[in-house]
mmCIF file of C-alpha atoms and ligand atoms in Angstrom:
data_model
loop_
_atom_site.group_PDB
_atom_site.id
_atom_site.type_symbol
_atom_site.label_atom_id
_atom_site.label_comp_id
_atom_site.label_asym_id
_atom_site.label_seq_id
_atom_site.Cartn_x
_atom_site.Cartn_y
_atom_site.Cartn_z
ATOM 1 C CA UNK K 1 0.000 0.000 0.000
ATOM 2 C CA UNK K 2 0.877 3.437 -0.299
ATOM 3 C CA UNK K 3 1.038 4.258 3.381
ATOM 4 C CA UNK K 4 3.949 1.445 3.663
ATOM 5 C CA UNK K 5 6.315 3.918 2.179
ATOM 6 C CA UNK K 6 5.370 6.927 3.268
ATOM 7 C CA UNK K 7 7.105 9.004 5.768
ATOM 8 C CA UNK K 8 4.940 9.144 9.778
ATOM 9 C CA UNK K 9 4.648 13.064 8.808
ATOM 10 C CA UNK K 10 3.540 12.454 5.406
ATOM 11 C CA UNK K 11 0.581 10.400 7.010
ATOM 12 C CA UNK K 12 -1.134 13.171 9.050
ATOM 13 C CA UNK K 13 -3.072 14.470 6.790
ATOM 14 C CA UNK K 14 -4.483 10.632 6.205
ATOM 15 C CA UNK K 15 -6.038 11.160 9.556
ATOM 16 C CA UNK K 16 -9.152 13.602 10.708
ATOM 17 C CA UNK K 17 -8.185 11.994 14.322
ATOM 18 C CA UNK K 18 -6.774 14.392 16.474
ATOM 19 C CA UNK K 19 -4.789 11.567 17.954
ATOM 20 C CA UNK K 20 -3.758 10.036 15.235
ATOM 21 C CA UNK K 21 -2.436 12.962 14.440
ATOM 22 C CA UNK K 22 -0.666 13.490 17.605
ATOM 23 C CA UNK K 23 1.074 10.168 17.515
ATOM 24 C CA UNK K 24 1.919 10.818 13.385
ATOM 25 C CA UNK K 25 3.423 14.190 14.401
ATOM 26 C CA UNK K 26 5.365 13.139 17.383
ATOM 27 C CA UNK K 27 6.990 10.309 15.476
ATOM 28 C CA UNK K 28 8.461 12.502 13.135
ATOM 29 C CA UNK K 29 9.674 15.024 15.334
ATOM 30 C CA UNK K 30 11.186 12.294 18.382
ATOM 31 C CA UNK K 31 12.281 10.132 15.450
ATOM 32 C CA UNK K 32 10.525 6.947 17.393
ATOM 33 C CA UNK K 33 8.320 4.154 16.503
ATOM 34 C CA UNK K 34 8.786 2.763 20.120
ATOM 35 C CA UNK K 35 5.656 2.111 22.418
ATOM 36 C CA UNK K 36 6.838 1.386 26.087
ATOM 37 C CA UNK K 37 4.606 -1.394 27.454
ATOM 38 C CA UNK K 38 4.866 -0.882 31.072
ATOM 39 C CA UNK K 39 3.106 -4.283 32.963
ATOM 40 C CA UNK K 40 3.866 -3.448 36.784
ATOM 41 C CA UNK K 41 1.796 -3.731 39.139
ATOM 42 C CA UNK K 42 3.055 -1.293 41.808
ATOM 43 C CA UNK K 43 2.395 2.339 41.178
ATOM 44 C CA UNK K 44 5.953 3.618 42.162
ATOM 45 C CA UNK K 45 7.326 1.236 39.861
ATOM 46 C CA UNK K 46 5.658 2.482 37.167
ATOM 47 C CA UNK K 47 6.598 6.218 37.722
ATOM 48 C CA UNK K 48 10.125 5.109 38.013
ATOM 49 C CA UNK K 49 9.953 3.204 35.131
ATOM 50 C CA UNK K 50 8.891 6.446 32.869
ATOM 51 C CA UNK K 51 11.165 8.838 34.905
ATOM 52 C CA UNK K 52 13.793 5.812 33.732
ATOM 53 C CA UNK K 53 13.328 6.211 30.113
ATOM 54 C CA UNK K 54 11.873 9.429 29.379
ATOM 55 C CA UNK K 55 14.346 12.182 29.967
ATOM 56 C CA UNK K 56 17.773 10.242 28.727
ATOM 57 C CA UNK K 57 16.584 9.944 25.777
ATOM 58 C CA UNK K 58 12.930 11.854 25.435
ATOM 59 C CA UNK K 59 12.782 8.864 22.453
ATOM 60 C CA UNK K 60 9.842 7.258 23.689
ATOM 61 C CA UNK K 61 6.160 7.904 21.769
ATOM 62 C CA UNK K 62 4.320 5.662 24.021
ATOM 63 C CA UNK K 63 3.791 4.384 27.190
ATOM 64 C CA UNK K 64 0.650 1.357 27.267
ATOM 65 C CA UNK K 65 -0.357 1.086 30.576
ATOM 66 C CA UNK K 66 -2.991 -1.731 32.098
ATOM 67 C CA UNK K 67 -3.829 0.323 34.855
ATOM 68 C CA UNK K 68 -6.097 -2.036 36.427
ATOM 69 C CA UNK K 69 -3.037 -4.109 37.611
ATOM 70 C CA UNK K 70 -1.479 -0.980 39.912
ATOM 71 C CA UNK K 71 -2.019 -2.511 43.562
ATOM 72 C CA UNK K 72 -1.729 0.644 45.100
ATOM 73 C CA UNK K 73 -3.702 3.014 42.851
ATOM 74 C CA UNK K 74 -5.763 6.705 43.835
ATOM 75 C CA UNK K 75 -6.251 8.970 41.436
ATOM 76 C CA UNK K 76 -3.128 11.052 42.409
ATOM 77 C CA UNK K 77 -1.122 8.463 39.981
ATOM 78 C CA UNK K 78 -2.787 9.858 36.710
ATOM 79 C CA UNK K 79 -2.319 13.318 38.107
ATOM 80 C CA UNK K 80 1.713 12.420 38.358
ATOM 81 C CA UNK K 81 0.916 10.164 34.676
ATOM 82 C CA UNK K 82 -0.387 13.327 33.410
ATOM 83 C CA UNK K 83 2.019 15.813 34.667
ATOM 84 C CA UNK K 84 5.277 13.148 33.009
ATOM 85 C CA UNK K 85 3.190 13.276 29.896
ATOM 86 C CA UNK K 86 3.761 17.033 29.389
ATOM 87 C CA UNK K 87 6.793 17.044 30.797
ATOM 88 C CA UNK K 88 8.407 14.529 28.186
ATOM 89 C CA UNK K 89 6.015 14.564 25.418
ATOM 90 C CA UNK K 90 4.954 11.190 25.008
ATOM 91 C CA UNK K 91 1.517 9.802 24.176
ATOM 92 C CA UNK K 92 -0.561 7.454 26.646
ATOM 93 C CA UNK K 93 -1.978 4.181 25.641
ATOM 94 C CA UNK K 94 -4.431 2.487 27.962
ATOM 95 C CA UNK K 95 -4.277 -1.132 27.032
ATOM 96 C CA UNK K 96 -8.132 -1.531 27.843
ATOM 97 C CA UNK K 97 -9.312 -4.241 25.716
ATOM 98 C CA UNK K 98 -12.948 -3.419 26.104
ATOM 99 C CA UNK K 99 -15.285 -6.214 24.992
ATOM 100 C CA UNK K 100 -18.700 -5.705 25.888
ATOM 101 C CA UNK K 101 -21.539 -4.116 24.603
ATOM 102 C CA UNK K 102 -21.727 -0.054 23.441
ATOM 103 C CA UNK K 103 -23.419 0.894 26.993
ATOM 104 C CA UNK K 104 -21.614 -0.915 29.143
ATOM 105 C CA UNK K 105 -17.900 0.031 27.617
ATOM 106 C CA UNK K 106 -19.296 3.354 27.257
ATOM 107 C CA UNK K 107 -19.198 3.004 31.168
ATOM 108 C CA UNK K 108 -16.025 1.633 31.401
ATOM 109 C CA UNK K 109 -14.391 3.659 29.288
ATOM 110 C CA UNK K 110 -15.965 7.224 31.328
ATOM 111 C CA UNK K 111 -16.355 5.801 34.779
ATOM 112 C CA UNK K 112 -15.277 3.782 37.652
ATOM 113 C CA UNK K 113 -11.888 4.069 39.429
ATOM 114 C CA UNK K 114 -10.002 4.775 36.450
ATOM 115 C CA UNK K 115 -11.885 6.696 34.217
ATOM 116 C CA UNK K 116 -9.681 6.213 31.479
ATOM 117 C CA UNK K 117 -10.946 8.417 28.596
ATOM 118 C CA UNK K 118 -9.999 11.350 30.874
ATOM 119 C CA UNK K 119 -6.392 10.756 30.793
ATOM 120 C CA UNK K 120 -5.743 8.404 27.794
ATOM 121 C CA UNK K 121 -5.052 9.516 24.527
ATOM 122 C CA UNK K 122 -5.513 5.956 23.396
ATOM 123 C CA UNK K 123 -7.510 2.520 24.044
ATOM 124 C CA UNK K 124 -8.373 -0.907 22.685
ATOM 125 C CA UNK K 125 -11.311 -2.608 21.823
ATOM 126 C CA UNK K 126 -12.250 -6.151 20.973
ATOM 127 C CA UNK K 127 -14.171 -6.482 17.978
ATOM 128 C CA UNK K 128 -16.345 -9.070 19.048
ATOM 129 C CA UNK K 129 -19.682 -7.348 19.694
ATOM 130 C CA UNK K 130 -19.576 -5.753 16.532
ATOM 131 C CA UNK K 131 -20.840 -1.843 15.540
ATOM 132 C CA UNK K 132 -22.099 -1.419 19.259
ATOM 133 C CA UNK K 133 -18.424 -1.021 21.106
ATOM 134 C CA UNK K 134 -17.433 1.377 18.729
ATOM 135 C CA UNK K 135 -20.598 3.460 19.266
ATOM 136 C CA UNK K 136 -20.585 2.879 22.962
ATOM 137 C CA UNK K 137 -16.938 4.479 23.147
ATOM 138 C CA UNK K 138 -16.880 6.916 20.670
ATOM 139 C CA UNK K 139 -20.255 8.392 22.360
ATOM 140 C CA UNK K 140 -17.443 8.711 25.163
ATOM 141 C CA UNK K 141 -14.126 9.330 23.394
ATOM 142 C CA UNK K 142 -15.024 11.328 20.572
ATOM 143 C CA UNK K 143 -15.571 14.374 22.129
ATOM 144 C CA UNK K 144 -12.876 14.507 23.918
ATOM 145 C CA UNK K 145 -10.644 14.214 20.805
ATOM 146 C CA UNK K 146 -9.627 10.545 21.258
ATOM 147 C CA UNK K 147 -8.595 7.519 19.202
ATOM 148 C CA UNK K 148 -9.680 3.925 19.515
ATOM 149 C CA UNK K 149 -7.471 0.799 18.422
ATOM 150 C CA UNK K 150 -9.361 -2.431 17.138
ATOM 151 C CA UNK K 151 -7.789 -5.798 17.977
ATOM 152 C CA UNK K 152 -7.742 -7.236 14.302
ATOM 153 C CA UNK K 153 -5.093 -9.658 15.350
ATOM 154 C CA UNK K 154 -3.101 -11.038 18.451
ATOM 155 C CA UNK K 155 0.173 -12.107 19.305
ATOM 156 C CA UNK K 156 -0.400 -14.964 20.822
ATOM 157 C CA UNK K 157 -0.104 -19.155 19.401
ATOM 158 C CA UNK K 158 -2.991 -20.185 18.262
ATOM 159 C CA UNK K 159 -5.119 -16.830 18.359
ATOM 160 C CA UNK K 160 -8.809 -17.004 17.040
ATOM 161 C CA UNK K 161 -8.279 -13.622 15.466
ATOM 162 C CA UNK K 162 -7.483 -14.668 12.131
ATOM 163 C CA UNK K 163 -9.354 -14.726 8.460
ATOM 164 C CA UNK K 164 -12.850 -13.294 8.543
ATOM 165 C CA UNK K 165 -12.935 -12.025 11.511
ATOM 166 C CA UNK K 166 -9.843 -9.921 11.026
ATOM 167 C CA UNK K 167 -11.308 -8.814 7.690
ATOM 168 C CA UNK K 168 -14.476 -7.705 9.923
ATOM 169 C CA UNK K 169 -12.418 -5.801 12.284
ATOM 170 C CA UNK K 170 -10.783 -3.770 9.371
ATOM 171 C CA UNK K 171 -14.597 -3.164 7.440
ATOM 172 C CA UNK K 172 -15.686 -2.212 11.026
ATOM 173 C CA UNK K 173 -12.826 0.410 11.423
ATOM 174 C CA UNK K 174 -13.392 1.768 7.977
ATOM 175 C CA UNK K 175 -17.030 2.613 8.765
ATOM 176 C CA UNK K 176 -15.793 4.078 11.506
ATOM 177 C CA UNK K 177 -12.582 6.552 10.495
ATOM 178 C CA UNK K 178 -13.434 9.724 12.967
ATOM 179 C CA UNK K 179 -13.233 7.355 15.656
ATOM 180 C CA UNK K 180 -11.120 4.359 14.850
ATOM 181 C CA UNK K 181 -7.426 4.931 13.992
ATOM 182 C CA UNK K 182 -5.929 1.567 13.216
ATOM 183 C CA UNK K 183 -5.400 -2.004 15.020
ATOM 184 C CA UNK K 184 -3.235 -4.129 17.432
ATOM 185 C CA UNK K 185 -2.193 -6.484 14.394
ATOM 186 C CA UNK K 186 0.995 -8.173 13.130
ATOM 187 C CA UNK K 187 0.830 -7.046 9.613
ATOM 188 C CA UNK K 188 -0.617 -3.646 7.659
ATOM 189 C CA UNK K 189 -4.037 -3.633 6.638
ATOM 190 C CA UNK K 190 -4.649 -0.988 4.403
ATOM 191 C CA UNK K 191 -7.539 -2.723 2.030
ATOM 192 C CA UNK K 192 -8.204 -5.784 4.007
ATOM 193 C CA UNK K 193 -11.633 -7.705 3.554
ATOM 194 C CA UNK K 194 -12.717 -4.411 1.070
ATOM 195 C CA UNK K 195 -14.605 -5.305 -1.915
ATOM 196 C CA UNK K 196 -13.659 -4.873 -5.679
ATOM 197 C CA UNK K 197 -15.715 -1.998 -6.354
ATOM 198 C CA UNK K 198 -13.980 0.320 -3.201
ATOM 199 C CA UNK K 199 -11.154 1.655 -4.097
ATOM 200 C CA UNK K 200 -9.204 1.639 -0.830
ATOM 201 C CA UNK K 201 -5.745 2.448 -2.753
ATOM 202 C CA UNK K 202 -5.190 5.148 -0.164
ATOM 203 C CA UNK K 203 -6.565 3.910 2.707
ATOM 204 C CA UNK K 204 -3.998 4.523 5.939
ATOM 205 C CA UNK K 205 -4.301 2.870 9.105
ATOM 206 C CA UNK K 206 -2.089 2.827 12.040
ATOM 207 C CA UNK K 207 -0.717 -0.422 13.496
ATOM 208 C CA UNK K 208 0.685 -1.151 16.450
ATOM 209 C CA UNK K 209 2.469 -4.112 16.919
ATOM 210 C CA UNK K 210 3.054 -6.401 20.041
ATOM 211 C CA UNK K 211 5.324 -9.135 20.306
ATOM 212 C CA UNK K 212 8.810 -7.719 20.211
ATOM 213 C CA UNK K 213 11.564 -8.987 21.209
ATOM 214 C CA UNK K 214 15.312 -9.232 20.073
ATOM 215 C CA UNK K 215 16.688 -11.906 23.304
ATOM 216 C CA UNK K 216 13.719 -14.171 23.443
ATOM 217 C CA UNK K 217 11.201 -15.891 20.962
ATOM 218 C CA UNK K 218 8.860 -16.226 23.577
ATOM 219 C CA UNK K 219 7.518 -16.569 26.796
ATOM 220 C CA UNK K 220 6.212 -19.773 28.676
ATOM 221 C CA UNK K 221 2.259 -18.447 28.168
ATOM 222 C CA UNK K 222 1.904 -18.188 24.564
ATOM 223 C CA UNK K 223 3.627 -14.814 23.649
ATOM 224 C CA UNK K 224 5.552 -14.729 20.496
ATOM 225 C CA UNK K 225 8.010 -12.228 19.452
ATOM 226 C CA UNK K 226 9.718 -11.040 16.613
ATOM 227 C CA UNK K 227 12.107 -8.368 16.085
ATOM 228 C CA UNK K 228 11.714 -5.099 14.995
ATOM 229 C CA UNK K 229 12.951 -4.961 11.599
ATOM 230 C CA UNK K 230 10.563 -8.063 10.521
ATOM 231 C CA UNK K 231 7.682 -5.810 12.361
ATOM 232 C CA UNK K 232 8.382 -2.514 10.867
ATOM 233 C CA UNK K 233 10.320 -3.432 7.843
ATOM 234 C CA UNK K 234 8.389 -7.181 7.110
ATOM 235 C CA UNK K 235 5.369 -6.841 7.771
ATOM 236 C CA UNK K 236 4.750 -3.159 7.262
ATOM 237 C CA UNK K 237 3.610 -2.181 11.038
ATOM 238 C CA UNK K 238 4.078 1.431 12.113
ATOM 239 C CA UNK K 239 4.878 1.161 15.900
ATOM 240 C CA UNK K 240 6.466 -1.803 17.862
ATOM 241 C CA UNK K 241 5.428 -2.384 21.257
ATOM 242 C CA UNK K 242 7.770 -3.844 23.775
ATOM 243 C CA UNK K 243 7.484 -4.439 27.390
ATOM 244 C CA UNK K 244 9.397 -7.253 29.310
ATOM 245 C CA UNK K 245 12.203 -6.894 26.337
ATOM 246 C CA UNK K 246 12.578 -3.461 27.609
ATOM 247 C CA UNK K 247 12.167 -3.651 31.801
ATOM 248 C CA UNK K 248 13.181 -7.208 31.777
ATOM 249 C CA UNK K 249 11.350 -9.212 34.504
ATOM 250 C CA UNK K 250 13.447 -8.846 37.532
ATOM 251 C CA UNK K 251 16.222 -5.928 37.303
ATOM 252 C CA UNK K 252 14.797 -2.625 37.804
ATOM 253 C CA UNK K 253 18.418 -0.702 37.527
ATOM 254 C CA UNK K 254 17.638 2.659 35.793
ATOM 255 C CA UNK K 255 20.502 2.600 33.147
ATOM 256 C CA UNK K 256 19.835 -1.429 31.970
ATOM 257 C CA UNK K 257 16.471 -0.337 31.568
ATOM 258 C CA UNK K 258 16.987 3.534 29.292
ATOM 259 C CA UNK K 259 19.943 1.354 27.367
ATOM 260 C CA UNK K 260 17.266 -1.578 25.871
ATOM 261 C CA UNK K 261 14.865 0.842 25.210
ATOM 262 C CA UNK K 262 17.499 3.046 23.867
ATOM 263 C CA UNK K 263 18.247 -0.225 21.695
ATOM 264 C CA UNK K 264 14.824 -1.113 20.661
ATOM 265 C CA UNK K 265 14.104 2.322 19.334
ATOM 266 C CA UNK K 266 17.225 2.392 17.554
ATOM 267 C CA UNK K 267 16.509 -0.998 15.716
ATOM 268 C CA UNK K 268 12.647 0.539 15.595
ATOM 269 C CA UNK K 269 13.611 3.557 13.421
ATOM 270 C CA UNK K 270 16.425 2.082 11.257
ATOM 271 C CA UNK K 271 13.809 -0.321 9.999
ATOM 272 C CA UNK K 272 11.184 2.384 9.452
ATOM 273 C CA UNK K 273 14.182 4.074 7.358
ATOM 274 C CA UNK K 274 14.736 0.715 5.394
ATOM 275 C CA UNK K 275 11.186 0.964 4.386
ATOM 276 C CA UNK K 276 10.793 4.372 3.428
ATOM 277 C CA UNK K 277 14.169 4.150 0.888
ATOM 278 C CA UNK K 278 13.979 1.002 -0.187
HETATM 279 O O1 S5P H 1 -1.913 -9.438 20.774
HETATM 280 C C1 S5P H 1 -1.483 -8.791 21.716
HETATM 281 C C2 S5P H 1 -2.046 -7.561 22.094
HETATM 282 C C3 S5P H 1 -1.479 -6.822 23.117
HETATM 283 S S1 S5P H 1 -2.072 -5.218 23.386
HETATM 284 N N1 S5P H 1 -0.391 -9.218 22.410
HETATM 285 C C4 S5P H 1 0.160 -8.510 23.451
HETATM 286 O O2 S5P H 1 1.173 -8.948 24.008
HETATM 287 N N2 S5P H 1 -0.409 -7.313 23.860
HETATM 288 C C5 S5P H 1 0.119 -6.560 25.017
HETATM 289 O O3 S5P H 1 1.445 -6.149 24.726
HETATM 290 C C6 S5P H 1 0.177 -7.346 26.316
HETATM 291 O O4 S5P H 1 -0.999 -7.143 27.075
HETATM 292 C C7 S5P H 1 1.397 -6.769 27.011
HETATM 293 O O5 S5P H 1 1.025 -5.630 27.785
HETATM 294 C C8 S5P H 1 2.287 -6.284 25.879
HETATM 295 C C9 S5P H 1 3.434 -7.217 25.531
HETATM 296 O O6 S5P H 1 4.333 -7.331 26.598
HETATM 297 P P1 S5P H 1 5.728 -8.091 26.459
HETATM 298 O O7 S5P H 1 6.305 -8.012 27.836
HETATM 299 O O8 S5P H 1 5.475 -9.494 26.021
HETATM 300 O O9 S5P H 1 6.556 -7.312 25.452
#
């Protein structure tokens, strides 16, 4: 597809998404393609973590949280979340993973301890209800100017989100463009599941990519990894996202963990730059 070898600045006009366009813009001018998948469950952790990264290298686009796993969590954390966002211009992804029906996410999404839409730029939705998620978060999100990932595909061996139901996912997200500004997927999908008579030639979607890893294929539940360069430069996904590759699983030692994210948004970028000149 066209998008595949266009530049991330080139893109933002591809978008009416004020987020998309946020995450198109800051690529460009960070030089990144690196989303920081931060899985710990203790709140100071997870501030140290960011304070780790951010300001060595101010490289980092993203940081997916699951917020729901913080043990000690009060609303004070997004205030300190929110405060390290501005400070080192990075974009938040909560990795939500709604499922249910459009009232009930709607809820989910607004309310309850978290109320994510208030502090996340992005979230995740299954596509397994169909239409009504998207309308039940959007009715939420929209207004407030944010973006909404579809799961079109997972990581994981043996994943039921293959064939038709990917090709769903994608017609769902094209119906839906204000709202809906790519997938969790391993591959592009720019035309996916469209029919002969839509011309989807320049059709742009953003995907970001789980899975990532350059020391391990794996882990002992069913992850798979790959590396970057098969991600970005392979399979034509715009933004890797790597999380135990980056904070490993027991060392928490602030330079170990800036140098392999240093590292995977090195090998990140060089393989966007293989795509775009090759
Ligand atoms: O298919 C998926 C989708 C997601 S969002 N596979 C995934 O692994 N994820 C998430 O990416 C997962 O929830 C975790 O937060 C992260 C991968 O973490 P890692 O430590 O394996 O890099």
């Amino acid at each position: 597809s066209s998008a595949y070898k266009k530049t991330y600045g080139n893109r933002v006009s591809n978008f009416s998404n004020p987020t998309a366009k946020l995450i198109l813009e800051t690529m460009e001018r960070k030089k990144s393609n690196l989303a920081v998948s931060v899985d710990v469950t203790d709140a100071n952790d997870l501030l140290a973590i960011i304070e780790a990264v951010a300001p060595y290298h101010s490289h980092e686009l993203f940081f997916k949280t699951h917020i729901d796993i913080i043990q000690n969590f009060d609303f004070s954390l997004i205030e300190k979340l929110q405060h390290l966002s501005q400070k080192y211009d990075f974009v938040y992804f909560e990795d939500r993973k709604f499922a249910d029906i459009g009232n009930t996410v709607a809820l989910q999404y607004s309310s309850g301890v978290y109320k994510i839409a208030s502090w996340s730029h992005l979230t995740n939705a299954h596509p397994v209800p169909g239409l009504s998620i998207i309308k039940g978060l959007s009715s939420v999100g929209l207004p407030l100017g944010r973006g909404l990932l579809l799961l079109a595909e997972m990581s994981t061996k043996g994943s039921l989100a293959v064939g038709t139901y990917t090709e769903e996912a994608v017609r769902m997200a094209r119906q839906n463009r204000d709202f809906v500004i790519g997938f969790i997927a391993q591959k592009r999908m720019d035309g996916v599941g469209s029919s002969e008579e839509e011309d989807t030639s320049d059709e742009d979607f953003l995907i970001l990519t789980p899975g990532i890893g350059l020391d391990a294929k794996g882990d002992s539940m069913g992850q798979q990894y790959r590396t970057p360069r098969e991600a970005i430069f392979g399979s034509g996904c715009d933004i890797i996202i790597v999380g135990r590759g980056i904070y490993g699983t027991d060392s928490k030692a602030v330079d170990t963990i800036a140098a392999q994210a240093e590292r995977y948004m090195a090998e990140g970028w060089a393989a966007y730059l293989a795509r775009i000149n090759n």
